[in-house]
Amino acid sequence: MSDTPEHMVKSYDQELKRLRDMLTEMGGMVESQVAFAAEAILHRDAAAAARTVEEDPKVDAMEREIDQFVIRLLALRQPMAGDLRHIVAALKTTVDLERIGDYATNVAKRSMVLAEFSTPYSLAGLGHMLRLVQEQLKLIIDALGDGDADKAMQVWRSDQVVDDIYNTIFRELITYMMEDPRNITPCTHLLFIAKNLERIGDHATNVAETVFYAVTGESLPDSRPKGDTSAYAVVRPHE
């Protein structure tokens, strides 16, 4: 490395910083999507729902831009050790961030349908889940920008709490549906919304695992913290 001209080293450092900046920018975009989706569902805000949907193509475009940047870095710089971990981690991270944006969009779209129904039951549990997921996203975006393994670990550990709330909401909504058939349609939409939020938490946890490995070179345990493991509550698609 000592034989490498100083201007080339400086240029490479700038490229690595640019990659971090692009990742945090994409993270900020999906964080905004989730915030708009929260407004849409909790306040029946059609404009916020529309904003969530409108942001999705921009997130997809950002993912493609980062992927191309990473491929160029790999081809031209041939990074090693820690640099290689961070660059490859960026590819994995963009996939999870893009999926978070997709789930936020799904929440916003269902909120538009849900607005047509009266909801005589509290959305407090859903609001709590939204706040926790937003906190996860803020933490993991900070961890991405700062290369902070401790914050990544904090997000990883918080996944159990999100799952516990999801399981509680699941039971409550099933009860409402059993009590009155008129609740079945709106409760079904709320079930999908809750599941989308739970998946956002899972993808934030994926990012946490990726950041932790990129920073430390070590992997977190295979079994992440989970809440209730009742069969109906933990069925999740492979994505």
Coordinates of N, CA and C in Angstrom, one line a residue:
M1 N 0.8 -1.2 0.0 CA 0.0 0.0 0.0 C 0.9 1.3 0.0
S2 N 2.1 1.1 0.6 CA 3.0 2.3 0.6 C 3.4 2.8 -0.7
D3 N 3.4 1.9 -1.7 CA 3.7 2.3 -3.1 C 2.6 2.9 -3.9
T4 N 1.4 3.0 -3.2 CA 0.3 3.6 -3.9 C 0.4 5.1 -3.8
P5 N 0.2 5.8 -4.9 CA 0.3 7.3 -4.9 C -0.7 7.8 -3.9
E6 N -0.4 8.9 -3.2 CA -1.2 9.5 -2.2 C -2.6 9.9 -2.8
H7 N -2.6 10.5 -4.0 CA -3.8 11.0 -4.6 C -4.8 9.8 -4.8
M8 N -4.3 8.6 -5.1 CA -5.1 7.5 -5.3 C -5.7 7.0 -4.0
V9 N -4.9 7.0 -3.0 CA -5.4 6.6 -1.6 C -6.6 7.6 -1.2
K10 N -6.3 8.9 -1.4 CA -7.3 9.9 -1.0 C -8.6 9.7 -1.8
S11 N -8.4 9.4 -3.1 CA -9.6 9.2 -4.0 C -10.4 8.0 -3.5
Y12 N -9.7 6.9 -3.2 CA -10.4 5.7 -2.7 C -11.1 6.0 -1.4
D13 N -10.5 6.7 -0.5 CA -11.2 7.1 0.8 C -12.4 7.9 0.5
Q14 N -12.3 8.8 -0.5 CA -13.5 9.6 -0.8 C -14.6 8.7 -1.4
E15 N -14.3 7.7 -2.1 CA -15.3 6.8 -2.7 C -15.9 6.0 -1.6
L16 N -15.2 5.5 -0.6 CA -15.8 4.8 0.5 C -16.7 5.7 1.3
K17 N -16.3 7.0 1.5 CA -17.2 7.9 2.2 C -18.5 8.2 1.4
R18 N -18.3 8.3 0.1 CA -19.5 8.5 -0.8 C -20.4 7.3 -0.7
L19 N -19.9 6.1 -0.6 CA -20.8 4.9 -0.4 C -21.5 5.0 0.9
R20 N -20.9 5.3 2.0 CA -21.6 5.5 3.3 C -22.7 6.5 3.2
D21 N -22.3 7.6 2.5 CA -23.3 8.7 2.4 C -24.5 8.3 1.6
M22 N -24.3 7.5 0.5 CA -25.4 7.0 -0.3 C -26.3 6.1 0.5
L23 N -25.7 5.2 1.3 CA -26.4 4.3 2.2 C -27.3 5.0 3.2
T24 N -26.7 6.0 3.8 CA -27.5 6.8 4.8 C -28.6 7.6 4.1
E25 N -28.3 8.1 2.9 CA -29.3 8.8 2.2 C -30.5 7.9 1.8
M26 N -30.2 6.6 1.4 CA -31.3 5.7 1.1 C -32.0 5.3 2.4
G27 N -31.3 5.2 3.5 CA -31.9 4.9 4.8 C -32.9 6.0 5.2
G28 N -32.4 7.2 5.0 CA -33.3 8.4 5.3 C -34.6 8.4 4.4
M29 N -34.4 7.9 3.2 CA -35.6 7.9 2.3 C -36.6 6.9 2.8
V30 N -36.2 5.7 3.2 CA -37.1 4.7 3.7 C -37.7 5.1 5.0
E31 N -36.8 5.8 5.8 CA -37.3 6.2 7.1 C -38.5 7.2 6.9
S32 N -38.3 8.1 5.9 CA -39.4 9.0 5.6 C -40.7 8.3 5.1
Q33 N -40.5 7.3 4.3 CA -41.6 6.5 3.9 C -42.4 5.9 5.0
V34 N -41.7 5.3 6.0 CA -42.3 4.7 7.2 C -43.0 5.8 8.0
A35 N -42.4 7.0 8.1 CA -43.1 8.1 8.8 C -44.4 8.5 8.1
F36 N -44.3 8.6 6.8 CA -45.6 9.0 6.1 C -46.6 7.9 6.2
A37 N -46.2 6.6 6.2 CA -47.1 5.5 6.3 C -47.8 5.5 7.7
A38 N -47.0 5.9 8.7 CA -47.5 6.0 10.1 C -48.6 7.1 10.1
E39 N -48.4 8.2 9.5 CA -49.4 9.3 9.4 C -50.6 8.8 8.7
A40 N -50.4 8.1 7.7 CA -51.5 7.6 6.9 C -52.5 6.7 7.7
I41 N -51.9 5.8 8.4 CA -52.7 4.8 9.1 C -53.3 5.3 10.4
L42 N -52.5 6.1 11.1 CA -53.0 6.6 12.4 C -53.9 7.8 12.3
H43 N -53.7 8.6 11.3 CA -54.5 9.8 11.2 C -55.4 9.9 9.9
R44 N -55.5 8.7 9.2 CA -56.3 8.6 8.0 C -55.9 9.8 7.0
D45 N -54.6 9.9 6.8 CA -54.1 11.0 6.0 C -53.8 10.5 4.6
A46 N -54.7 10.8 3.7 CA -54.6 10.3 2.3 C -53.3 10.9 1.6
A47 N -53.0 12.2 2.0 CA -51.9 12.8 1.3 C -50.6 12.1 1.7
A48 N -50.5 11.8 3.0 CA -49.3 11.1 3.5 C -49.2 9.7 2.9
A49 N -50.3 9.0 2.7 CA -50.3 7.7 2.0 C -49.8 7.9 0.6
A50 N -50.2 8.9 -0.1 CA -49.8 9.1 -1.5 C -48.3 9.4 -1.5
R51 N -47.8 10.2 -0.6 CA -46.4 10.5 -0.5 C -45.5 9.2 -0.3
T52 N -46.0 8.3 0.5 CA -45.3 7.1 0.7 C -45.2 6.3 -0.6
V53 N -46.3 6.2 -1.3 CA -46.2 5.5 -2.6 C -45.3 6.2 -3.6
E54 N -45.4 7.5 -3.7 CA -44.6 8.3 -4.6 C -43.1 8.1 -4.4
E55 N -42.7 7.9 -3.1 CA -41.3 7.8 -2.8 C -40.7 6.5 -3.3
D56 N -41.5 5.5 -3.5 CA -41.0 4.1 -3.7 C -40.1 4.0 -4.9
P57 N -40.5 4.6 -6.1 CA -39.6 4.5 -7.3 C -38.3 5.2 -7.0
K58 N -38.2 6.2 -6.2 CA -37.0 6.9 -5.9 C -36.1 6.0 -5.1
V59 N -36.6 5.2 -4.1 CA -35.9 4.3 -3.3 C -35.3 3.2 -4.3
D60 N -36.1 2.7 -5.2 CA -35.7 1.7 -6.1 C -34.5 2.2 -7.0
A61 N -34.6 3.4 -7.4 CA -33.6 4.0 -8.2 C -32.3 4.2 -7.4
M62 N -32.4 4.6 -6.1 CA -31.2 4.7 -5.3 C -30.5 3.4 -5.1
E63 N -31.3 2.3 -4.9 CA -30.8 1.0 -4.8 C -29.9 0.6 -6.0
R64 N -30.4 0.9 -7.2 CA -29.7 0.6 -8.4 C -28.4 1.4 -8.5
E65 N -28.5 2.7 -8.1 CA -27.3 3.5 -8.2 C -26.2 3.0 -7.2
I66 N -26.6 2.6 -6.0 CA -25.6 2.1 -5.1 C -25.0 0.8 -5.6
D67 N -25.8 -0.1 -6.1 CA -25.4 -1.4 -6.7 C -24.3 -1.1 -7.8
Q68 N -24.6 -0.2 -8.7 CA -23.6 0.1 -9.7 C -22.3 0.7 -9.2
F69 N -22.5 1.5 -8.2 CA -21.3 2.1 -7.5 C -20.4 1.1 -6.9
V70 N -21.1 0.1 -6.2 CA -20.4 -1.0 -5.5 C -19.6 -1.9 -6.5
I71 N -20.3 -2.2 -7.6 CA -19.7 -3.1 -8.6 C -18.5 -2.4 -9.2
R72 N -18.5 -1.1 -9.4 CA -17.4 -0.3 -9.9 C -16.2 -0.3 -8.9
L73 N -16.6 -0.1 -7.6 CA -15.5 -0.2 -6.6 C -14.8 -1.5 -6.6
L74 N -15.6 -2.6 -6.6 CA -15.0 -3.9 -6.6 C -14.1 -4.2 -7.8
A75 N -14.5 -3.7 -8.9 CA -13.8 -4.0 -10.2 C -12.5 -3.1 -10.2
L76 N -12.6 -1.9 -9.8 CA -11.4 -1.0 -10.0 C -10.5 -0.9 -8.8
R77 N -11.0 -1.2 -7.6 CA -10.2 -1.0 -6.4 C -9.7 -2.3 -5.8
Q78 N -10.4 -3.4 -6.1 CA -10.0 -4.7 -5.6 C -9.8 -4.6 -4.0
P79 N -10.8 -4.2 -3.3 CA -10.6 -4.0 -1.8 C -10.3 -5.3 -1.1
M80 N -9.7 -5.1 0.1 CA -9.4 -6.3 0.9 C -9.9 -6.0 2.3
A81 N -9.9 -7.1 3.1 CA -10.2 -7.1 4.6 C -11.4 -6.2 4.9
G82 N -11.2 -5.3 5.8 CA -12.4 -4.5 6.3 C -13.1 -3.7 5.2
D83 N -12.3 -3.2 4.3 CA -12.9 -2.4 3.2 C -13.8 -3.3 2.4
L84 N -13.4 -4.5 2.1 CA -14.2 -5.5 1.3 C -15.5 -5.8 2.1
R85 N -15.4 -6.0 3.4 CA -16.6 -6.3 4.2 C -17.6 -5.2 4.0
H86 N -17.1 -4.0 4.2 CA -18.0 -2.8 4.1 C -18.7 -2.7 2.8
I87 N -17.9 -2.9 1.7 CA -18.4 -2.7 0.4 C -19.5 -3.8 0.0
V88 N -19.1 -5.1 0.4 CA -20.1 -6.1 0.1 C -21.3 -6.0 1.0
A89 N -21.1 -5.5 2.2 CA -22.3 -5.3 3.1 C -23.2 -4.3 2.5
A90 N -22.7 -3.3 1.8 CA -23.6 -2.3 1.2 C -24.6 -2.9 0.2
L91 N -24.1 -4.0 -0.5 CA -25.1 -4.7 -1.5 C -26.2 -5.3 -0.7
K92 N -25.9 -6.0 0.4 CA -26.9 -6.6 1.2 C -27.8 -5.6 1.9
T93 N -27.3 -4.5 2.3 CA -28.0 -3.5 3.0 C -29.1 -2.9 2.1
T94 N -28.7 -2.6 0.8 CA -29.7 -1.9 -0.1 C -30.9 -2.8 -0.3
V95 N -30.7 -4.1 -0.3 CA -31.8 -5.1 -0.5 C -32.8 -4.9 0.6
D96 N -32.3 -4.9 1.8 CA -33.1 -4.8 3.0 C -33.8 -3.4 3.1
L97 N -33.1 -2.4 2.8 CA -33.7 -1.1 2.8 C -34.8 -1.0 1.7
E98 N -34.6 -1.5 0.6 CA -35.6 -1.5 -0.5 C -36.8 -2.2 -0.1
R99 N -36.7 -3.4 0.6 CA -37.8 -4.1 1.1 C -38.6 -3.3 2.2
I100 N -37.9 -2.6 3.0 CA -38.5 -1.8 4.0 C -39.4 -0.8 3.3
G101 N -38.9 -0.2 2.3 CA -39.7 0.8 1.5 C -40.9 0.2 0.9
D102 N -40.8 -1.1 0.4 CA -41.9 -1.8 -0.2 C -43.0 -2.0 0.9
Y103 N -42.6 -2.4 2.1 CA -43.6 -2.7 3.2 C -44.2 -1.4 3.6
A104 N -43.5 -0.3 3.7 CA -44.1 1.0 4.0 C -45.2 1.3 3.0
T105 N -44.9 1.1 1.7 CA -45.8 1.4 0.6 C -47.1 0.5 0.8
N106 N -46.9 -0.8 1.1 CA -48.0 -1.7 1.3 C -48.9 -1.1 2.5
V107 N -48.3 -0.7 3.6 CA -49.0 -0.1 4.7 C -49.9 1.1 4.2
A108 N -49.2 2.0 3.4 CA -49.9 3.2 3.0 C -51.1 2.8 2.1
K109 N -50.9 1.9 1.2 CA -52.0 1.5 0.3 C -53.2 0.9 1.1
R110 N -52.9 0.1 2.1 CA -54.0 -0.5 2.9 C -54.7 0.5 3.7
S111 N -53.9 1.5 4.1 CA -54.5 2.6 4.9 C -55.6 3.3 4.1
M112 N -55.4 3.4 2.8 CA -56.4 4.1 1.9 C -57.7 3.3 1.9
V113 N -57.6 2.0 1.9 CA -58.8 1.1 1.9 C -59.4 1.1 3.3
L114 N -58.6 1.1 4.3 CA -59.1 1.1 5.7 C -59.8 2.4 6.0
A115 N -59.5 3.5 5.4 CA -60.2 4.7 5.7 C -61.6 4.7 5.3
E116 N -62.0 3.7 4.5 CA -63.5 3.6 4.1 C -64.3 2.9 5.2
F117 N -63.6 2.4 6.2 CA -64.4 1.6 7.3 C -64.3 2.4 8.6
S118 N -65.3 2.2 9.4 CA -65.2 2.7 10.8 C -64.4 1.7 11.6
T119 N -63.6 2.2 12.5 CA -62.8 1.3 13.4 C -63.1 1.7 14.8
P120 N -64.0 0.9 15.4 CA -64.5 1.2 16.8 C -63.5 0.8 17.9
Y121 N -62.3 0.2 17.5 CA -61.4 -0.2 18.4 C -60.1 0.6 18.3
S122 N -59.3 0.6 19.4 CA -58.1 1.4 19.4 C -57.0 1.0 18.5
L123 N -56.3 1.9 18.0 CA -55.1 1.6 17.2 C -53.8 1.9 18.0
A124 N -54.0 1.9 19.3 CA -52.8 2.2 20.2 C -51.7 1.2 20.0
G125 N -52.1 -0.1 19.9 CA -51.0 -1.1 19.8 C -50.3 -0.9 18.5
L126 N -51.0 -0.6 17.4 CA -50.4 -0.4 16.1 C -49.5 0.8 16.2
G127 N -50.0 1.9 16.9 CA -49.2 3.1 17.1 C -47.9 2.8 17.8
H128 N -48.0 2.0 18.8 CA -46.8 1.6 19.6 C -45.8 0.9 18.7
M129 N -46.3 -0.1 17.9 CA -45.4 -0.8 17.0 C -44.8 0.1 16.0
L130 N -45.5 1.0 15.5 CA -44.9 2.0 14.5 C -43.8 2.8 15.1
R131 N -44.0 3.2 16.4 CA -43.0 4.0 17.0 C -41.7 3.2 17.2
L132 N -41.9 1.9 17.6 CA -40.7 1.1 17.9 C -39.9 0.8 16.6
V133 N -40.7 0.6 15.5 CA -40.1 0.3 14.2 C -39.3 1.6 13.7
Q134 N -39.9 2.7 13.9 CA -39.3 4.0 13.5 C -38.0 4.2 14.3
E135 N -38.0 3.8 15.6 CA -36.8 4.0 16.4 C -35.7 3.0 15.9
Q136 N -36.1 1.8 15.6 CA -35.2 0.8 15.0 C -34.5 1.4 13.7
L137 N -35.3 2.0 12.9 CA -34.8 2.5 11.6 C -33.8 3.7 11.9
K138 N -34.2 4.6 12.8 CA -33.3 5.7 13.1 C -32.0 5.2 13.6
L139 N -32.0 4.2 14.5 CA -30.8 3.7 15.1 C -29.9 3.0 14.1
I140 N -30.6 2.2 13.2 CA -29.8 1.5 12.2 C -29.2 2.4 11.2
I141 N -29.9 3.5 10.8 CA -29.3 4.4 9.9 C -28.1 5.1 10.5
D142 N -28.2 5.5 11.8 CA -27.1 6.1 12.5 C -25.9 5.1 12.5
A143 N -26.2 3.8 12.8 CA -25.2 2.8 12.8 C -24.5 2.7 11.5
L144 N -25.3 2.8 10.4 CA -24.7 2.7 9.0 C -23.7 3.8 8.8
G145 N -24.2 5.0 9.2 CA -23.3 6.2 8.9 C -22.1 6.3 9.8
D146 N -22.2 5.8 11.0 CA -21.1 5.9 11.9 C -20.2 4.6 12.0
G147 N -20.7 3.5 11.4 CA -20.0 2.3 11.6 C -20.1 1.8 13.0
D148 N -21.2 1.9 13.7 CA -21.4 1.7 15.1 C -22.0 0.3 15.4
A149 N -21.1 -0.6 15.8 CA -21.6 -2.0 16.1 C -22.5 -2.0 17.3
D150 N -22.3 -1.1 18.3 CA -23.1 -1.2 19.5 C -24.6 -0.8 19.1
K151 N -24.8 0.2 18.3 CA -26.1 0.5 17.9 C -26.7 -0.6 17.0
A152 N -25.9 -1.2 16.2 CA -26.4 -2.4 15.5 C -26.9 -3.5 16.4
M153 N -26.1 -3.8 17.4 CA -26.5 -4.8 18.4 C -27.8 -4.4 19.1
Q154 N -28.0 -3.1 19.4 CA -29.2 -2.6 20.1 C -30.4 -2.9 19.2
V155 N -30.3 -2.6 17.9 CA -31.4 -2.9 17.0 C -31.7 -4.4 16.9
W156 N -30.7 -5.2 16.9 CA -30.8 -6.7 16.8 C -31.6 -7.2 18.0
R157 N -31.3 -6.6 19.2 CA -31.9 -7.1 20.4 C -33.4 -6.6 20.5
S158 N -33.7 -5.5 19.8 CA -35.0 -4.9 20.0 C -36.1 -5.7 19.2
D159 N -35.7 -6.6 18.3 CA -36.6 -7.3 17.4 C -37.6 -8.1 18.2
Q160 N -37.3 -8.6 19.4 CA -38.2 -9.4 20.2 C -39.4 -8.6 20.7
V161 N -39.1 -7.3 21.0 CA -40.2 -6.4 21.5 C -41.2 -6.2 20.4
V162 N -40.8 -6.0 19.2 CA -41.6 -5.7 18.0 C -42.5 -7.0 17.8
D163 N -41.9 -8.2 17.8 CA -42.6 -9.4 17.6 C -43.7 -9.6 18.7
D164 N -43.3 -9.3 20.0 CA -44.3 -9.5 21.1 C -45.5 -8.6 20.8
I165 N -45.3 -7.4 20.4 CA -46.5 -6.5 20.1 C -47.3 -7.0 19.0
Y166 N -46.6 -7.5 17.9 CA -47.3 -8.1 16.8 C -48.2 -9.2 17.2
N167 N -47.7 -10.1 18.1 CA -48.5 -11.2 18.5 C -49.7 -10.8 19.3
T168 N -49.5 -9.7 20.1 CA -50.7 -9.2 20.9 C -51.7 -8.6 20.0
I169 N -51.3 -7.8 19.0 CA -52.2 -7.2 18.0 C -52.9 -8.3 17.3
F170 N -52.2 -9.4 16.9 CA -52.8 -10.5 16.2 C -54.0 -11.1 17.0
R171 N -53.8 -11.4 18.2 CA -54.8 -12.0 19.1 C -56.0 -11.0 19.2
E172 N -55.7 -9.7 19.4 CA -56.8 -8.8 19.6 C -57.7 -8.7 18.4
L173 N -57.0 -8.6 17.2 CA -57.8 -8.5 15.9 C -58.6 -9.8 15.7
I174 N -58.1 -11.0 16.0 CA -58.8 -12.2 15.8 C -60.1 -12.2 16.7
T175 N -59.9 -11.7 17.9 CA -61.0 -11.6 18.8 C -62.1 -10.7 18.3
Y176 N -61.7 -9.5 17.8 CA -62.7 -8.6 17.2 C -63.4 -9.2 16.0
M177 N -62.7 -10.0 15.2 CA -63.3 -10.6 14.1 C -64.3 -11.7 14.5
M178 N -64.0 -12.4 15.6 CA -64.9 -13.4 16.1 C -66.2 -12.8 16.7
E179 N -66.0 -11.6 17.3 CA -67.2 -11.0 18.0 C -68.2 -10.4 17.0
D180 N -67.7 -9.9 15.9 CA -68.7 -9.3 14.9 C -68.1 -9.5 13.5
P181 N -68.9 -10.2 12.7 CA -68.4 -10.4 11.3 C -68.2 -9.1 10.5
R182 N -68.8 -8.0 10.9 CA -68.6 -6.7 10.2 C -67.1 -6.2 10.4
N183 N -66.5 -6.8 11.4 CA -65.1 -6.4 11.7 C -64.1 -7.1 10.8
I184 N -64.5 -8.2 10.1 CA -63.6 -9.0 9.4 C -62.8 -8.3 8.4
T185 N -63.4 -7.5 7.5 CA -62.7 -6.8 6.5 C -61.7 -5.8 7.0
P186 N -62.1 -4.9 7.9 CA -61.1 -3.9 8.4 C -60.0 -4.6 9.2
C187 N -60.4 -5.6 10.0 CA -59.4 -6.3 10.8 C -58.4 -7.0 9.9
T188 N -58.8 -7.6 8.8 CA -57.9 -8.3 7.9 C -56.9 -7.3 7.4
H189 N -57.3 -6.1 7.0 CA -56.4 -5.1 6.5 C -55.4 -4.7 7.7
L190 N -55.9 -4.6 8.9 CA -55.0 -4.3 10.0 C -54.0 -5.4 10.3
L191 N -54.5 -6.6 10.1 CA -53.5 -7.7 10.3 C -52.4 -7.7 9.3
F192 N -52.7 -7.4 8.0 CA -51.7 -7.2 7.0 C -50.7 -6.1 7.3
I193 N -51.3 -5.0 7.8 CA -50.5 -3.8 8.2 C -49.5 -4.2 9.3
A194 N -50.1 -4.8 10.3 CA -49.2 -5.3 11.4 C -48.1 -6.2 11.0
K195 N -48.4 -7.1 10.1 CA -47.4 -8.0 9.6 C -46.4 -7.3 8.8
N196 N -46.8 -6.3 8.0 CA -45.8 -5.5 7.2 C -44.9 -4.8 8.2
L197 N -45.4 -4.3 9.3 CA -44.5 -3.6 10.2 C -43.6 -4.5 10.9
E198 N -44.1 -5.7 11.2 CA -43.2 -6.8 11.8 C -42.1 -7.1 10.8
R199 N -42.4 -7.2 9.5 CA -41.3 -7.5 8.5 C -40.3 -6.3 8.4
I200 N -40.8 -5.1 8.5 CA -39.9 -3.9 8.5 C -38.9 -4.1 9.7
G201 N -39.4 -4.5 10.8 CA -38.5 -4.8 12.0 C -37.5 -5.9 11.6
D202 N -37.9 -6.9 11.0 CA -37.0 -8.0 10.6 C -35.9 -7.5 9.7
H203 N -36.3 -6.7 8.7 CA -35.3 -6.2 7.7 C -34.3 -5.2 8.4
A204 N -34.8 -4.4 9.3 CA -33.9 -3.6 10.1 C -32.9 -4.4 10.9
T205 N -33.4 -5.6 11.4 CA -32.5 -6.5 12.1 C -31.5 -7.1 11.2
N206 N -31.9 -7.4 10.0 CA -31.0 -7.9 9.0 C -29.9 -6.9 8.7
V207 N -30.2 -5.6 8.6 CA -29.2 -4.6 8.4 C -28.3 -4.5 9.6
A208 N -28.9 -4.7 10.8 CA -28.1 -4.7 12.0 C -27.0 -5.8 12.0
E209 N -27.4 -7.0 11.6 CA -26.5 -8.1 11.5 C -25.4 -7.8 10.5
T210 N -25.8 -7.2 9.3 CA -24.8 -6.8 8.3 C -23.8 -5.8 8.8
V211 N -24.3 -4.7 9.4 CA -23.4 -3.7 9.9 C -22.5 -4.2 11.0
F212 N -23.0 -5.1 11.9 CA -22.2 -5.6 12.9 C -21.0 -6.4 12.3
Y213 N -21.3 -7.2 11.3 CA -20.3 -8.0 10.7 C -19.3 -7.1 9.9
A214 N -19.8 -6.1 9.2 CA -18.9 -5.3 8.5 C -17.9 -4.5 9.4
V215 N -18.4 -4.1 10.6 CA -17.5 -3.4 11.5 C -16.6 -4.3 12.2
T216 N -17.1 -5.4 12.7 CA -16.3 -6.2 13.6 C -15.6 -7.4 13.0
G217 N -16.2 -7.9 11.8 CA -15.7 -9.1 11.2 C -16.2 -10.3 11.9
E218 N -17.1 -10.2 12.8 CA -17.8 -11.3 13.5 C -19.3 -11.3 13.2
S219 N -19.8 -12.5 13.2 CA -21.3 -12.7 13.0 C -22.0 -12.7 14.3
L220 N -23.2 -12.1 14.3 CA -24.1 -12.3 15.5 C -24.6 -13.7 15.5
P221 N -25.2 -14.2 16.6 CA -25.7 -15.6 16.7 C -26.8 -15.8 15.6
D222 N -26.8 -17.1 15.2 CA -27.8 -17.4 14.1 C -29.2 -17.2 14.6
S223 N -29.5 -17.5 15.8 CA -30.9 -17.3 16.4 C -31.0 -16.0 17.0
R224 N -31.7 -15.1 16.3 CA -31.9 -13.7 16.8 C -33.0 -13.8 17.9
P225 N -33.1 -12.8 18.8 CA -34.1 -12.8 19.9 C -35.5 -12.8 19.3
K226 N -36.4 -13.6 19.8 CA -37.7 -13.6 19.3 C -38.7 -13.7 20.5
G227 N -39.9 -13.2 20.2 CA -40.9 -13.3 21.3 C -41.7 -14.6 21.2
D228 N -43.0 -14.4 21.3 CA -43.9 -15.6 21.3 C -43.6 -16.5 20.0
T229 N -43.6 -17.8 20.2 CA -43.3 -18.7 19.1 C -44.5 -19.5 18.8
S230 N -45.7 -19.0 19.2 CA -46.9 -19.8 18.8 C -47.1 -19.9 17.3
A231 N -47.5 -21.0 16.8 CA -47.5 -21.3 15.4 C -48.1 -20.3 14.5
Y232 N -49.3 -19.8 15.0 CA -50.0 -18.8 14.1 C -49.2 -17.5 14.0
A233 N -48.4 -17.2 15.0 CA -47.8 -15.9 15.1 C -46.5 -15.8 14.3
V234 N -45.8 -16.9 14.0 CA -44.5 -16.8 13.5 C -44.4 -17.3 12.1
V235 N -45.5 -17.6 11.4 CA -45.4 -18.0 10.0 C -44.9 -16.7 9.2
R236 N -43.8 -16.9 8.5 CA -43.3 -15.7 7.8 C -42.7 -16.2 6.4
P237 N -43.0 -15.5 5.4 CA -42.5 -15.9 4.1 C -41.0 -15.8 4.0
H238 N -40.4 -16.6 3.1 CA -38.9 -16.5 2.9 C -38.7 -15.4 1.8
E239 N -38.0 -14.4 2.2 CA -37.8 -13.3 1.2 C -36.3 -13.0 1.1

